[in-house]
Coordinates of N, CA and C in Angstrom, one line a residue:
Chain F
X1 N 93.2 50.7 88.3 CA 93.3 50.1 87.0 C 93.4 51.2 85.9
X2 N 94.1 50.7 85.1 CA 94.2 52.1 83.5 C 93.1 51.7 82.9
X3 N 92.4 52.8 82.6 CA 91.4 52.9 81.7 C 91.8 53.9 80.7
X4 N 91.6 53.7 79.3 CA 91.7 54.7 78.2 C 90.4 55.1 77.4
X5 N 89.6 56.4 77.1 CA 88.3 56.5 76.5 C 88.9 57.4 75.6
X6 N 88.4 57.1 74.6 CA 88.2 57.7 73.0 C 86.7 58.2 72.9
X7 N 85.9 59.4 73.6 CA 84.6 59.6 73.2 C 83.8 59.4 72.1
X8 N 85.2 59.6 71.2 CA 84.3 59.8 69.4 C 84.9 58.2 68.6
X9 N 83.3 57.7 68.0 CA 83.7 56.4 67.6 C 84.0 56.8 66.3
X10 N 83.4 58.1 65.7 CA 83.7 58.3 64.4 C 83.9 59.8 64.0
X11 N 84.6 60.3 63.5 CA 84.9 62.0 63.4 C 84.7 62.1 61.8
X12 N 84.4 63.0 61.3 CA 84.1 63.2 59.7 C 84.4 65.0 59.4
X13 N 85.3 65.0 58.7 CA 86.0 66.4 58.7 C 86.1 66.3 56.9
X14 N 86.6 67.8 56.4 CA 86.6 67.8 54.8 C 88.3 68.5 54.5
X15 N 88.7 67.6 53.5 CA 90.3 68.2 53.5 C 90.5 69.4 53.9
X16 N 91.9 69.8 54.4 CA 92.5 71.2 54.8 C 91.3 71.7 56.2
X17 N 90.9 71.0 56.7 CA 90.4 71.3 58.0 C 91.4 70.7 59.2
X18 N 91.1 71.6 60.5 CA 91.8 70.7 61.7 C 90.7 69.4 61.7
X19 N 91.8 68.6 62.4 CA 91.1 67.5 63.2 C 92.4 67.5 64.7
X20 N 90.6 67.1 65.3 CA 91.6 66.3 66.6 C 90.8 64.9 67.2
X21 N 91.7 64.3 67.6 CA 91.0 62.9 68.2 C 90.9 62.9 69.5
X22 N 90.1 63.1 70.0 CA 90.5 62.7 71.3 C 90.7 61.7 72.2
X23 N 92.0 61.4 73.3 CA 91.8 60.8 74.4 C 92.0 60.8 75.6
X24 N 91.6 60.4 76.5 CA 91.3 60.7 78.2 C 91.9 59.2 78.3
X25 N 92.9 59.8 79.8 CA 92.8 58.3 80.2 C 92.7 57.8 81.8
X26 N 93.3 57.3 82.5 CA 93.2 57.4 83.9 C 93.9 56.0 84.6
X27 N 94.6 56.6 85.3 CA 95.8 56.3 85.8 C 96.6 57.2 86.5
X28 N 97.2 56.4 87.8 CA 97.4 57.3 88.9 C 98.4 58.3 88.9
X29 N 99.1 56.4 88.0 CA 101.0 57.4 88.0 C 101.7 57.9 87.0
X30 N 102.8 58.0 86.3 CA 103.3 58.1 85.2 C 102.7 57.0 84.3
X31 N 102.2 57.7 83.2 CA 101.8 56.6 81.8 C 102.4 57.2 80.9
X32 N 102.6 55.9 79.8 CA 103.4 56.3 78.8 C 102.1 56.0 77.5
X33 N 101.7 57.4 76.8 CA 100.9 57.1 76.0 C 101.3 57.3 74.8
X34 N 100.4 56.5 73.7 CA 100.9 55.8 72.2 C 99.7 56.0 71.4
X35 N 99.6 56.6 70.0 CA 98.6 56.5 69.2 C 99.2 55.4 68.1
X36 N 97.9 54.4 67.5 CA 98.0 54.0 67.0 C 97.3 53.9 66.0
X37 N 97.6 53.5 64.3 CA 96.6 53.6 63.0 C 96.9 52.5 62.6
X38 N 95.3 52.4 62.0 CA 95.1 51.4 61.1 C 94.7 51.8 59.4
X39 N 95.5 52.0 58.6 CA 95.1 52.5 57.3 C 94.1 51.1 56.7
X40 N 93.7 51.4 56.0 CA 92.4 50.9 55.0 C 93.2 49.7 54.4
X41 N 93.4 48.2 54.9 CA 93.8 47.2 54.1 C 95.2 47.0 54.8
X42 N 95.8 47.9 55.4 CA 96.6 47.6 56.4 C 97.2 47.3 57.5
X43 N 97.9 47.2 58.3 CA 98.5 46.3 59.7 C 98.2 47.3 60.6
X44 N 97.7 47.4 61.6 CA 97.8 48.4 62.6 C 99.5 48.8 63.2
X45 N 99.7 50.2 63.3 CA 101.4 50.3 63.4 C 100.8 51.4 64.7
X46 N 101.9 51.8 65.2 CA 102.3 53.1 65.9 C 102.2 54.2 64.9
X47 N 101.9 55.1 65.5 CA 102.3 56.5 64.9 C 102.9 57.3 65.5
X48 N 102.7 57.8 66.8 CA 103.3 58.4 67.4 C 103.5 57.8 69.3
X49 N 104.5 58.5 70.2 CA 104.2 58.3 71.3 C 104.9 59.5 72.0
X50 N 104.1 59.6 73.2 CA 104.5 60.9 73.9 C 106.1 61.2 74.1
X51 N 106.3 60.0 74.3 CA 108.2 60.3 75.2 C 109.0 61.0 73.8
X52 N 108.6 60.7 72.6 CA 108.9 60.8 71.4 C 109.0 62.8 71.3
X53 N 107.8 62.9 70.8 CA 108.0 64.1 71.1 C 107.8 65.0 69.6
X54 N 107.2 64.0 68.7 CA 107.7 64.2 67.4 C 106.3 64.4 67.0
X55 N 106.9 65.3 65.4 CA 105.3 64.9 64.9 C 105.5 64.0 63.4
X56 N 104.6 62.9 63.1 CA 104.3 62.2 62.6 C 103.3 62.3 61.4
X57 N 103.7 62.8 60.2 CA 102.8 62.6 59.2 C 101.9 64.1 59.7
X58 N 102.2 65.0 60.3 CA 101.5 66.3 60.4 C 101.0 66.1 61.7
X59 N 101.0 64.8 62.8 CA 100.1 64.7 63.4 C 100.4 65.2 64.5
X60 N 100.5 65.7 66.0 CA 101.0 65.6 67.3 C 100.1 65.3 68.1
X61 N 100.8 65.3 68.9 CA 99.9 65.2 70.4 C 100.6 65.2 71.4
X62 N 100.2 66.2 72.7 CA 100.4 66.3 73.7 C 100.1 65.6 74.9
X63 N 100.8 65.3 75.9 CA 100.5 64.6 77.0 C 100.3 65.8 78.3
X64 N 98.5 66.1 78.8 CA 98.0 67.1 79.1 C 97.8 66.2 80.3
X65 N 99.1 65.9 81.6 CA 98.6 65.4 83.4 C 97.7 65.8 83.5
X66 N 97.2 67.3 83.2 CA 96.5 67.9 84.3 C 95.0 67.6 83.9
X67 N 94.7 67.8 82.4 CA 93.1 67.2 82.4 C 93.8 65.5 81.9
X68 N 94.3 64.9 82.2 CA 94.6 63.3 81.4 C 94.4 63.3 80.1
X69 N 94.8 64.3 79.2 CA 94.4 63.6 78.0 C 95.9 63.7 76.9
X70 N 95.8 62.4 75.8 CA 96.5 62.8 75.2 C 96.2 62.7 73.6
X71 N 94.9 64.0 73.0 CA 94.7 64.5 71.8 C 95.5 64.3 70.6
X72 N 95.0 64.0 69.8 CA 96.1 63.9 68.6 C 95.6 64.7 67.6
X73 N 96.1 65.7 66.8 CA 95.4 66.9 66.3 C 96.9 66.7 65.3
X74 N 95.9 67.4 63.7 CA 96.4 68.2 63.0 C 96.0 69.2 62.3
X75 N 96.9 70.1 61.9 CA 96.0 71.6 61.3 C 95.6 71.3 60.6
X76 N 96.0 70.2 59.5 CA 95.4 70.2 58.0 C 95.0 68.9 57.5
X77 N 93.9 68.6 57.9 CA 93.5 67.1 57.7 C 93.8 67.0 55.9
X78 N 94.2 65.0 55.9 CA 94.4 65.0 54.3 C 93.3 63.8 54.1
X79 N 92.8 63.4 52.7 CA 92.4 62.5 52.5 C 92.9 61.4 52.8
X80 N 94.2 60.8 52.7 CA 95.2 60.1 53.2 C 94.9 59.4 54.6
X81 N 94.4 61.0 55.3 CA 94.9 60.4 56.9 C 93.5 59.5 57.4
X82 N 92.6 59.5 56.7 CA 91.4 58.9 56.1 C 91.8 57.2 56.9
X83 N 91.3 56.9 58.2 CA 91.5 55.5 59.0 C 91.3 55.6 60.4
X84 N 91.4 54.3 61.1 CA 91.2 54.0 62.3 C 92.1 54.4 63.7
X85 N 91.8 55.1 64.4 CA 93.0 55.5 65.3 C 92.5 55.3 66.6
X86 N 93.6 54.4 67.1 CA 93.5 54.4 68.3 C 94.6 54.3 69.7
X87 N 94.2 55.2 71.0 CA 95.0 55.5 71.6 C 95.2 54.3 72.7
X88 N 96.8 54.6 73.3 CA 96.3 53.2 73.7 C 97.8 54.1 74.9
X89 N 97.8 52.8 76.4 CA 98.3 53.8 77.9 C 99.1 52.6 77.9
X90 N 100.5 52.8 78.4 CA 101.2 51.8 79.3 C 101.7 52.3 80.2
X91 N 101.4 51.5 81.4 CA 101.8 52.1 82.7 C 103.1 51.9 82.8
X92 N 103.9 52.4 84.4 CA 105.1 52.3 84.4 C 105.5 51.0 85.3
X93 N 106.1 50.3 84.6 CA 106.5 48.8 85.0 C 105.5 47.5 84.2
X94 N 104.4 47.9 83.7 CA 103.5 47.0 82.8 C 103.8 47.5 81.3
X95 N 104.4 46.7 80.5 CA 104.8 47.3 78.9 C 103.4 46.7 78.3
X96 N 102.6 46.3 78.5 CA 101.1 46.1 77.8 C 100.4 47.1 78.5
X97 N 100.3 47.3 76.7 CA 99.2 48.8 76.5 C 97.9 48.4 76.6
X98 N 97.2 49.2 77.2 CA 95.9 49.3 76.9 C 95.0 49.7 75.8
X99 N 94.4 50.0 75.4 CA 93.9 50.3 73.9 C 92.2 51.1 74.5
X100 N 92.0 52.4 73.9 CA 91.1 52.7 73.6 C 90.1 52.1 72.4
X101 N 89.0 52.5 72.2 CA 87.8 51.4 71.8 C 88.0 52.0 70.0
X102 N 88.6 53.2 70.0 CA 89.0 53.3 68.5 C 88.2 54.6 67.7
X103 N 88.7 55.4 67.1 CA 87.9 56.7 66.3 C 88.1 56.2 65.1
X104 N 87.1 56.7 64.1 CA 87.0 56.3 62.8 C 87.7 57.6 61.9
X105 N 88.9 57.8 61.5 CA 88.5 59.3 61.4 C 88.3 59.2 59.3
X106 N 87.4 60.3 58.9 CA 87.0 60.2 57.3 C 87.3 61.8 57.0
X107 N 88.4 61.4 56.1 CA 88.5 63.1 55.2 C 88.1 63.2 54.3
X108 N 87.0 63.6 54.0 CA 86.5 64.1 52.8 C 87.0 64.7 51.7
X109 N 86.8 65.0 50.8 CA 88.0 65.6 49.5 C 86.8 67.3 49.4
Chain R
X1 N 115.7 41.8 59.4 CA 114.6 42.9 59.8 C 113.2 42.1 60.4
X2 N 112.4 42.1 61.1 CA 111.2 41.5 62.3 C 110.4 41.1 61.6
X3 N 109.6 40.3 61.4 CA 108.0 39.7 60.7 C 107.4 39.8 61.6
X4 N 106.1 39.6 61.4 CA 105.4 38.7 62.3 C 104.0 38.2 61.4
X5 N 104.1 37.0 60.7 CA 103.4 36.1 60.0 C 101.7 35.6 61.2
X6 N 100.3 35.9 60.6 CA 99.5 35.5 60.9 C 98.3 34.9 60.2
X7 N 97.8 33.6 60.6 CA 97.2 33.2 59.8 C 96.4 31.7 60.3
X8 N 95.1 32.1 59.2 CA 94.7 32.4 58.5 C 94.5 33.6 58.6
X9 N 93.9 34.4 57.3 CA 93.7 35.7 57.1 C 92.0 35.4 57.2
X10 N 91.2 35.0 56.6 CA 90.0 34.4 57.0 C 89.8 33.3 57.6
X11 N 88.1 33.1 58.0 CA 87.9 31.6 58.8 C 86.7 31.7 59.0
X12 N 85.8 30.6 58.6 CA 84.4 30.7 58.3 C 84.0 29.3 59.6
X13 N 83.8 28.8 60.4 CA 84.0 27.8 61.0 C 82.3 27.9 61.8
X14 N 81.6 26.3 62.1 CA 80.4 26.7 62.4 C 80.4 26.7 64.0
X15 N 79.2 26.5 64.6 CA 79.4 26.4 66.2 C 79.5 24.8 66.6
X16 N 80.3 25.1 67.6 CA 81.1 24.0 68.0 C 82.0 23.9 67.9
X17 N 83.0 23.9 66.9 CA 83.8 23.5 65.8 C 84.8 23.7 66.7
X18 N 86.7 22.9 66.3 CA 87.7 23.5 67.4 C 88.1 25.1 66.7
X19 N 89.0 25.8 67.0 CA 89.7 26.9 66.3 C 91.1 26.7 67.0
X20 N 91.7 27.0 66.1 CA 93.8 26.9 65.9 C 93.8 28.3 65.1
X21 N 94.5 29.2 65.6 CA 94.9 30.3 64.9 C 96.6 30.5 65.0
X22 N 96.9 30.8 64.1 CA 98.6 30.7 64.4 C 99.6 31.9 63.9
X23 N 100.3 32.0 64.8 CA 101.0 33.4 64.6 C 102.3 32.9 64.9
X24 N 103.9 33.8 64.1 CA 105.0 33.6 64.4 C 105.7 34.5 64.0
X25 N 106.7 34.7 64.9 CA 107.5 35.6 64.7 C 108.7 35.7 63.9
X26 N 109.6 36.1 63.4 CA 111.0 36.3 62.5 C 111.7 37.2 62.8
X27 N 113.2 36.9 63.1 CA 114.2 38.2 63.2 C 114.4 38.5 64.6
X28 N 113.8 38.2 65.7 CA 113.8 38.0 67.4 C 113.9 37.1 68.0
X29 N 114.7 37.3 68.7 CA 114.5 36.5 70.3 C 113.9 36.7 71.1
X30 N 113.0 36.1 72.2 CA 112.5 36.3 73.3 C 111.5 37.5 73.4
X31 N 110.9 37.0 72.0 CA 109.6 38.1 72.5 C 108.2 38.4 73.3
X32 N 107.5 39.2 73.4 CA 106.4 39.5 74.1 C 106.0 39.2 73.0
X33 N 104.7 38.3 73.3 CA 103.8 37.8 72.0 C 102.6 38.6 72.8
X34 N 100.9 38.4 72.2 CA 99.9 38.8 72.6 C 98.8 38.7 71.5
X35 N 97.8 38.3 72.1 CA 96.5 38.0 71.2 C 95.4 39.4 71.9
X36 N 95.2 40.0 70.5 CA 94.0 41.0 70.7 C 92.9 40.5 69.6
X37 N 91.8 41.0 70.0 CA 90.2 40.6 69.3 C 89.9 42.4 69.3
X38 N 89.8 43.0 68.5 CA 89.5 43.9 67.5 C 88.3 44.0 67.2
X39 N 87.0 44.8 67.8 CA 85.4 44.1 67.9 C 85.4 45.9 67.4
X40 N 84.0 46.3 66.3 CA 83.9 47.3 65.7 C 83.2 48.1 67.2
X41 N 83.7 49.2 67.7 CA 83.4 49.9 68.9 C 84.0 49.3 70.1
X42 N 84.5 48.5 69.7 CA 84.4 48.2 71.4 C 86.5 48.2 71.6
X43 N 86.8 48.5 70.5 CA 88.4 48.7 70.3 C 89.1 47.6 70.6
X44 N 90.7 47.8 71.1 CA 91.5 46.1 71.0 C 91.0 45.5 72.2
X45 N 90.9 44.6 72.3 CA 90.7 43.6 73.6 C 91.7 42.9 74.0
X46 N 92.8 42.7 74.9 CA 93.8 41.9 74.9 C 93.2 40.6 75.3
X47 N 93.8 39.8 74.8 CA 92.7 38.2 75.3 C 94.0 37.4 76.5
X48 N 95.5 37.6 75.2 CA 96.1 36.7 76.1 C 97.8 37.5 75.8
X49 N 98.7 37.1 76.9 CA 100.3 37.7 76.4 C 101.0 36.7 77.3
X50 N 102.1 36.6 76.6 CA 103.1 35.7 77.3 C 104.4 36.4 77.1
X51 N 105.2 35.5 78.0 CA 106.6 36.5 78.2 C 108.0 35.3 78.2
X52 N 107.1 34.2 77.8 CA 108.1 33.1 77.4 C 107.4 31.5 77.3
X53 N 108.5 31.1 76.6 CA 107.5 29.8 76.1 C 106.9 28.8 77.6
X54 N 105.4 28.8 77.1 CA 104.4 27.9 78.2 C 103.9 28.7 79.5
X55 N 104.6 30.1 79.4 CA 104.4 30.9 79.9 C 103.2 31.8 79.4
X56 N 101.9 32.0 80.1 CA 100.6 32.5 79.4 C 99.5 33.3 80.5
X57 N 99.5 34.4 80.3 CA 98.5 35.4 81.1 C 97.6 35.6 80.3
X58 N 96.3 35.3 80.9 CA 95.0 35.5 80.7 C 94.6 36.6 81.0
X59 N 93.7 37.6 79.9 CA 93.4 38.8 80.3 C 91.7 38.6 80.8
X60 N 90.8 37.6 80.3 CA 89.9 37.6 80.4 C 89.2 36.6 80.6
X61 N 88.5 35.7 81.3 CA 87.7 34.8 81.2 C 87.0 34.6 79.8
X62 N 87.1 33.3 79.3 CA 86.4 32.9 77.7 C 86.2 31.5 77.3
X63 N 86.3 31.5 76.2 CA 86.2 30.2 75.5 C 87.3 29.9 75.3
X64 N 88.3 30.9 75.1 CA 89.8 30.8 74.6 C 90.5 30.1 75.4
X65 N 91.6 29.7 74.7 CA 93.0 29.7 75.5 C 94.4 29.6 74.7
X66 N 95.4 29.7 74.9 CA 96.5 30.2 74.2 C 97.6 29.1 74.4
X67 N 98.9 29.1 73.3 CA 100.0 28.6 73.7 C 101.0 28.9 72.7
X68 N 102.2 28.7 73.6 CA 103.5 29.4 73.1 C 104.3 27.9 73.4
X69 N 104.6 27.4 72.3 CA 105.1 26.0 72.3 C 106.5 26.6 71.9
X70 N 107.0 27.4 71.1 CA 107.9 27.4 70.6 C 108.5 28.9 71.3
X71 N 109.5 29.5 71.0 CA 109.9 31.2 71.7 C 108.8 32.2 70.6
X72 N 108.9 31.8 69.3 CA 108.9 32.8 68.2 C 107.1 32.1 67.8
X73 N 106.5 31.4 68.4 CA 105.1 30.5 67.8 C 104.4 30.8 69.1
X74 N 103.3 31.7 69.0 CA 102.1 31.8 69.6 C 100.5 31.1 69.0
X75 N 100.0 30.3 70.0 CA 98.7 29.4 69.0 C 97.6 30.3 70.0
X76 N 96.8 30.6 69.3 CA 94.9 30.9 70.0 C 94.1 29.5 69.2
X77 N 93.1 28.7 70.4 CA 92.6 27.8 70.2 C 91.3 28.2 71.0
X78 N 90.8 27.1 70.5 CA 89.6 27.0 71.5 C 88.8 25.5 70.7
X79 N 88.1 24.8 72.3 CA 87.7 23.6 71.9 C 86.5 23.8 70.9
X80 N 85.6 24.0 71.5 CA 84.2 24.9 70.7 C 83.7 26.1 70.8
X81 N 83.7 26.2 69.1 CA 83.9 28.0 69.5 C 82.1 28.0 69.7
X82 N 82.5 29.1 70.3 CA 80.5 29.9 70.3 C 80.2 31.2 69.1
X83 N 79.1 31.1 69.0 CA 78.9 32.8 67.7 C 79.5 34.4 68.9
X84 N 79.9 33.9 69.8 CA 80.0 35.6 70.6 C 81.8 35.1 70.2
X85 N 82.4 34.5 69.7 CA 83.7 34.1 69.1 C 83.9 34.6 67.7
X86 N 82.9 34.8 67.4 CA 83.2 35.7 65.8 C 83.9 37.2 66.2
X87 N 85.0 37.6 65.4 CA 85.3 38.9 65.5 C 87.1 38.8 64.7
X88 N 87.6 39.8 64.7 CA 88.8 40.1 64.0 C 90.0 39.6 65.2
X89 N 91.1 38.5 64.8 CA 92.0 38.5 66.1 C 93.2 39.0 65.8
X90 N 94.2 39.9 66.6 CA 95.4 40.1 66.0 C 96.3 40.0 67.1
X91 N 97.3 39.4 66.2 CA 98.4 38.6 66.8 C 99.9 39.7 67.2
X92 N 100.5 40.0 68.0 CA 101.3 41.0 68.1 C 102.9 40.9 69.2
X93 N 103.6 41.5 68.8 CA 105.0 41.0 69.6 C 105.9 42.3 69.8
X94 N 106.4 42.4 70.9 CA 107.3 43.5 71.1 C 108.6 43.0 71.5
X95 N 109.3 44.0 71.8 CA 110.7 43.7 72.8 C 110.3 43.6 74.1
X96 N 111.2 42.6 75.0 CA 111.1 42.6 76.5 C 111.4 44.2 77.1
X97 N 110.5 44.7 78.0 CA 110.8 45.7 78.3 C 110.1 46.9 77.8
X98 N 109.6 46.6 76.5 CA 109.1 48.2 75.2 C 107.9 47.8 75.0
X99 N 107.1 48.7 75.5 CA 105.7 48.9 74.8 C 105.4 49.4 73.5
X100 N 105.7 49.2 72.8 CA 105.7 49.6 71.2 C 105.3 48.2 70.5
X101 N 104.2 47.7 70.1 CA 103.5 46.8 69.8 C 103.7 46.4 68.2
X102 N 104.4 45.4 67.1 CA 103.7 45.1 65.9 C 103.0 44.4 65.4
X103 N 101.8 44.6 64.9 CA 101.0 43.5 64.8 C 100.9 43.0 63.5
X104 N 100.7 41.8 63.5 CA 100.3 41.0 62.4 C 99.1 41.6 61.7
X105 N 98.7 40.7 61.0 CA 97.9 41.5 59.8 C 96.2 41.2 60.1
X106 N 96.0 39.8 61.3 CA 94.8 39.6 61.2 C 94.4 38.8 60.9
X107 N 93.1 37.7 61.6 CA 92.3 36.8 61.1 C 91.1 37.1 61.6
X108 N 89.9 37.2 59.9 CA 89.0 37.4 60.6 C 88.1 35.8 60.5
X109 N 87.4 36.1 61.9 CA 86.9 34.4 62.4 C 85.4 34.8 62.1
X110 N 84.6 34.3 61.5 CA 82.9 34.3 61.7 C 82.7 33.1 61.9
X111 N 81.6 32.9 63.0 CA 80.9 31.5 63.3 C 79.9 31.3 63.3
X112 N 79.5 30.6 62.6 CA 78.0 30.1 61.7 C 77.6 29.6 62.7

């Protein structure tokens, strides 16, 4: 079974600091992993996904096989980025993602 | 360009009561629909997904149950809700094939 853990329910950092979110997942074979955000009053969207390759609003993240994780880190946290994130796994041949339990992330000014 | 219309946006309903939650889509054909419950810690919950109309995968044992009467119309119901049925539901649809999820905007349900 794919399981996805997000350790941190809530991260609190102060502008122009890194942040990173993390997540672990587990699964045997190829997963295709996806972060997702919820801004304050808004729709939950995508932000980024590994096959992608991109970075998104300052943000990246790498897809790490060897310890399973796939971290979403930026060097310079903004007040902005100030919301709910969560990572979430689709295996290969199942297009429903799984969803980690969610990080709260708060940038302080 | 895609919608996906969800609603009610609130819902105050007591115990027992039925619940109809209704979601639809715009701009697609033959989508992946899905009902997630959004609980604070405990992250998305997939409850239900379908892959064509009357066509309905259960992710969980519940109170719930789902239907897709139409291609583009997904309903979450339930006869009598219980208070462990309060929580945020969101309604969501992709392409056949693509895991890239958009969701609706959300109904939050509390049960008196």
């Amino acid at each position: 079974a794919q399981r996805v853990t997000q350790p941190e329910k809530l991260l609190s950092v102060f502008k122009g600091a890194p942040v990173e979110l993390k997540c672990n997942y587990s699964y045997s074979g190829s997963p295709e992993l996806f972060w997702y955000v919820q801004y304050s009053r808004q729709r939950l969207q995508l932000l980024l996904r590994h096959i992608s390759r991109e970075s998104i609003k300052g943000f990246t993240a790498d897809l790490n096989k060897g310890e399973t994780s796939f971290h979403l880190k930026k060097p310079f946290a903004q007040e902005e980025d100030s919301a709910m994130y969560y990572c979430a796994l689709a295996s290969g041949g199942s297009y429903i993602p799984t969803f980690g339990r969610g990080t709260s992330l708060i940038v302080h000014p | 360009s895609q919608t996906i219309h969800q609603w009610p946006a609130t819902l105050v309903q007591p115990v027992g009561s039925p619940l109809s939650l209704e979601c639809t889509v715009e701009g697609t054909s033959n989508p992946n629909l899905y009902w997630y419950r959004q609980a604070a810690g405990r992250g998305l919950q997939l409850l239900f997904y379908s892959v064509g109309i009357g066509q309905i995968s259960s992710e969980v044992p519940q109170n719930l149950s789902a239907s897709r009467p139409q291609d583009r119309q997904f309903i979450l119901s339930s006869k009598k809700l219980l208070l462990s049925d309060s929580g945020f539901y969101l309604c969501a649809w992709s392409r056949r094939g693509a895991e890239k999820l958009f969701f609706g905007s959300g109904t939050q349900l509390s049960v008196l």
